[in-house]
C-alpha positions in Angstrom: -30.8 55.3 -47.2 -33.0 52.4 -46.7 -30.7 50.2 -48.8 -27.7 51.2 -46.7 -29.7 50.5 -43.5 -30.5 47.0 -44.8 -26.8 46.4 -45.6 -25.9 47.5 -42.1 -28.5 45.2 -40.6 -27.3 42.3 -42.8 -23.7 42.9 -41.8 -24.6 43.2 -38.1 -26.6 39.9 -38.4 -23.7 38.3 -40.2 -21.2 39.4 -37.5 -23.6 38.3 -34.7 -24.2 34.9 -36.3 -20.4 34.5 -36.9 -19.7 35.4 -33.3 -22.2 32.9 -32.1 -20.8 30.2 -34.4 -17.2 30.9 -33.3 -18.2 30.9 -29.6 -20.3 27.8 -30.0 -17.5 26.0 -31.8 -15.0 27.1 -29.2 -17.1 25.9 -26.3 -18.0 22.7 -28.2 -14.3 21.9 -28.9 -13.3 22.9 -25.3 -16.0 20.6 -23.9 -14.9 17.8 -26.1 -11.2 18.4 -25.1 -12.2 18.4 -21.4 -14.2 15.2 -21.8 -11.3 13.6 -23.6 -8.8 14.7 -21.0 -11.1 13.5 -18.1 -11.4 10.2 -19.9 -7.6 9.9 -20.2 -7.2 10.8 -16.5 -9.9 8.3 -15.5 -8.3 5.5 -17.6 -4.9 6.3 -16.1 -6.3 6.2 -12.6 -7.9 2.8 -13.3 -4.6 1.5 -14.7 -2.7 2.8 -11.6 -5.2 1.0 -9.3 -5.0 -2.3 -11.2 -1.2 -2.1 -11.2 -1.2 -1.4 -7.5 -3.6 -4.3 -6.8 -1.5 -6.7 -8.9 1.7 -5.8 -7.3 0.2 -6.3 -3.8 -1.3 -9.7 -4.9 2.1 -10.8 -6.3 3.9 -9.8 -3.1 1.4 -11.6 -1.0 1.8 -14.8 -3.1 5.6 -14.5 -2.8 5.4 -14.0 0.9 3.2 -17.1 1.3 5.6 -19.2 -0.9 8.5 -18.3 1.3 6.5 -19.1 4.5 5.4 -22.5 3.1 9.0 -23.4 2.2 10.5 -22.4 5.5 7.9 -24.3 7.5 9.1 -27.6 6.1 12.1 -27.9 8.3 12.9 -30.8 10.7 15.1 -28.6 12.9 12.2 -26.2 13.4 9.9 -29.0 14.5 12.6 -30.2 16.9 13.4 -26.8 18.5 9.6 -26.0 18.9 8.9 -29.4 20.4 11.8 -29.2 22.9 11.2 -25.5 23.4 14.9 -24.9 22.5 14.1 -21.5 21.0 17.6 -20.1 21.3 18.7 -22.3 18.4 16.2 -20.7 16.0 18.1 -18.7 13.4 16.7 -17.3 10.2 19.0 -14.3 9.8 21.2 -16.0 7.1 18.1 -16.9 5.0 16.8 -13.4 5.3 20.2 -12.1 4.2 20.3 -14.4 1.2 16.9 -13.3 0.1 18.0 -9.7 0.4 21.1 -10.4 -1.7 19.6 -12.5 -4.5 16.1 -11.0 -4.9 14.4 -7.7 -5.0 12.9 -8.3 -1.6 15.3 -6.5 0.7 13.6 -6.7 4.1 12.1 -10.1 4.6 11.4 -10.7 8.3 10.7 -14.2 9.9 8.9 -14.6 13.1 8.1 -17.7 15.2 5.1 -17.6 17.5 4.1 -20.3 20.0 0.6 -21.7 20.2 -0.3 -19.2 23.0 0.5 -16.2 20.7 3.9 -15.3 22.2 6.7 -14.2 19.9 9.6 -16.5 20.6 11.8 -15.5 17.7 12.3 -12.5 15.4 14.9 -12.4 12.7 15.3 -8.6 12.6 15.5 -7.8 16.3 16.3 -9.4 19.6 12.9 -8.3 21.0 10.8 -11.4 21.9 8.5 -12.7 24.6 5.6 -10.3 23.9 2.1 -11.6 23.3 0.6 -10.9 19.9 -3.0 -11.9 20.4 -4.1 -8.3 19.9 -3.6 -9.1 16.2 -6.8 -10.5 14.7 -5.0 -12.1 11.8 -2.5 -14.0 13.9 -5.2 -15.0 16.5 -7.3 -16.5 13.7 -4.4 -18.6 12.5 -3.6 -19.9 16.0 -7.3 -20.7 16.6 -8.0 -22.4 13.3 -4.4 -23.7 12.8 -4.5 -22.9 9.1 -2.3 -21.3 6.4 -3.3 -17.7 5.9 -2.2 -14.3 4.6 -3.0 -10.8 5.6 -2.0 -7.1 5.6 -1.9 -5.6 9.0 -0.4 -3.1 11.3 1.7 -4.4 14.3 4.4 -3.1 16.5 6.9 -2.3 13.7 5.1 -1.5 10.5 2.2 -2.0 8.1 3.3 -5.2 6.4 2.2 -8.1 4.2 2.2 -11.3 6.2 1.9 -15.0 5.5 1.6 -17.7 8.2 1.8 -21.4 8.3 1.1 -23.6 11.4 3.8 -25.8 12.9 2.9 -29.3 14.0 5.2 -32.0 15.4 5.3 -35.5 13.9 2.4 -36.6 16.1 0.3 -33.7 14.7 0.4 -31.7 17.9 0.1 -28.0 17.2 3.2 -26.1 18.3 2.7 -22.6 16.9 3.2 -20.7 13.6 5.9 -19.5 11.4 5.2 -16.0 9.9 7.0 -14.3 7.1 6.7 -10.5 7.0 7.4 -8.3 4.0 7.0 -4.6 3.3 5.8 -2.2 0.7 9.2 -1.1 -0.4 9.5 -3.4 -3.4 5.9 -2.5 -4.4 6.9 1.2 -4.2 10.0 0.5 -6.3 7.9 -1.4 -9.0 5.5 1.5 -9.2 8.4 3.9 -9.6 9.5 1.8 -12.7 6.0 2.6 -14.1 6.7 6.4 -13.5 4.5 6.4 -10.4 5.7 7.7 -7.0 3.7 6.4 -4.0 3.2 7.2 -0.4 1.8 4.3 1.7 0.0 6.2 4.5 -1.2 4.2 7.5 -4.5 5.2 9.0 -3.9 7.4 12.1 -5.9 5.0 14.4 -2.8 2.7 14.4 -0.4 5.4 15.7 -0.3 4.0 19.2 0.2 0.4 18.0 3.4 1.3 16.2 5.8 1.2 19.1 8.9 0.6 17.0 8.2 2.3 13.6 10.3 0.8 10.9 10.6 4.0 8.7 10.1 6.6 11.5 8.4 8.9 8.9 5.2 10.6 10.0 2.8 13.2 8.9 1.2 14.2 12.1 -0.3 10.9 13.4 -0.2 9.3 9.9 2.7 6.9 9.5 4.5 6.4 6.1 5.1 2.7 5.7 7.4 2.6 2.6 10.9 3.4 3.5 11.8 4.6 0.0 9.0 7.2 0.0 9.9 10.4 -1.9 10.5 12.9 0.9 9.7 15.8 -1.4 6.2 14.3 -1.8 6.0 13.6 2.0 6.6 17.3 2.6 4.2 18.3 -0.2 1.4 16.3 1.4 2.3 17.5 4.8 2.2 21.2 3.7 -1.1 20.8 1.9 -3.0 18.8 4.5 -2.7 15.1 4.5 -6.5 14.7 5.2 -7.1 16.2 1.7 -5.2 13.4 0.0 -6.5 10.4 2.0 -10.0 11.6 1.3 -9.7 11.9 -2.5 -12.6 9.8 -3.9 -10.6 8.6 -6.9 -8.1 11.1 -8.3 -7.3 14.7 -8.6 -5.0 16.7 -11.0 -2.8 19.1 -9.1 0.6 20.7 -9.5 1.4 18.7 -12.6 0.5 15.4 -11.1 -2.4 13.0 -11.5 -2.8 12.0 -7.8 -4.7 8.7 -7.4 -5.9 7.3 -4.1 -6.0 3.5 -3.5 -7.6 2.6 -0.1 -6.2 -0.5 1.5 -8.7 -2.6 3.6 -8.1 -5.6 5.9 -10.2 -8.7 5.7 -12.7 -7.2 8.1 -13.2 -4.3 5.7 -11.5 -1.9 8.0 -9.3 0.9 6.6 -5.7 0.1 7.0 -3.9 2.6 4.8 -4.1 4.9 1.8 -1.7 4.4 -1.1 -1.4 7.8 -2.7 0.1 7.5 -6.2 1.6 10.4 -8.0 2.0 10.3 -11.8 3.9 13.3 -13.3 
């Protein structure tokens, strides 16, 4: 009897020890798998952020290059000096850029030295004062070449400005080239990333002529080629949740990465919410 009892005890101890080993191994492997998966997610998020940053930087450089080229124009100096603004015409140049490059909506604006818009290539609207824009006001004050990302009447856009002087070095105003986030969104899509460029709601009242006319409550979607299924998904699941993602979340089969866009005064402009399937 005592021998059988010892055997039972040994078997019980063996089974208990085996159970602990199996459970311990399971939890160890699960923990390692979870850590590995989180590492992959974090690396993917970092790569998405770097890709987004590089695409924005490249677009800003291209926008500036266009502005610098267009500003070197004798006719522009002449029309600005004589205030013969009706002869300004950049629609053909904008159309050629659209036809021959991936930048489909390049806008050109001429502003006089007092901050009044005297010409826009994409609309007949003109004559309004733009000194509410800090980036433009800074260029007119310092008379320098500059770039920025800002929200104005039409959209959240990338901008590049160059001052206009006559041949006597008198300051006449500025030429501004304006580009959008559509090509950036398209380039991200080629990397299997869908994005929503969501403008902060504090700019809702500034956007009097919204370019895309896509809104989630007071949040404006700035990229015209945004995936409308994702727009509705974010809308139905509370947009505030996604713009407040610290880095990334994994949800519904997507790695959802948040890139916050700041202006030069470190104020929040927008949130680029990237979805990788």
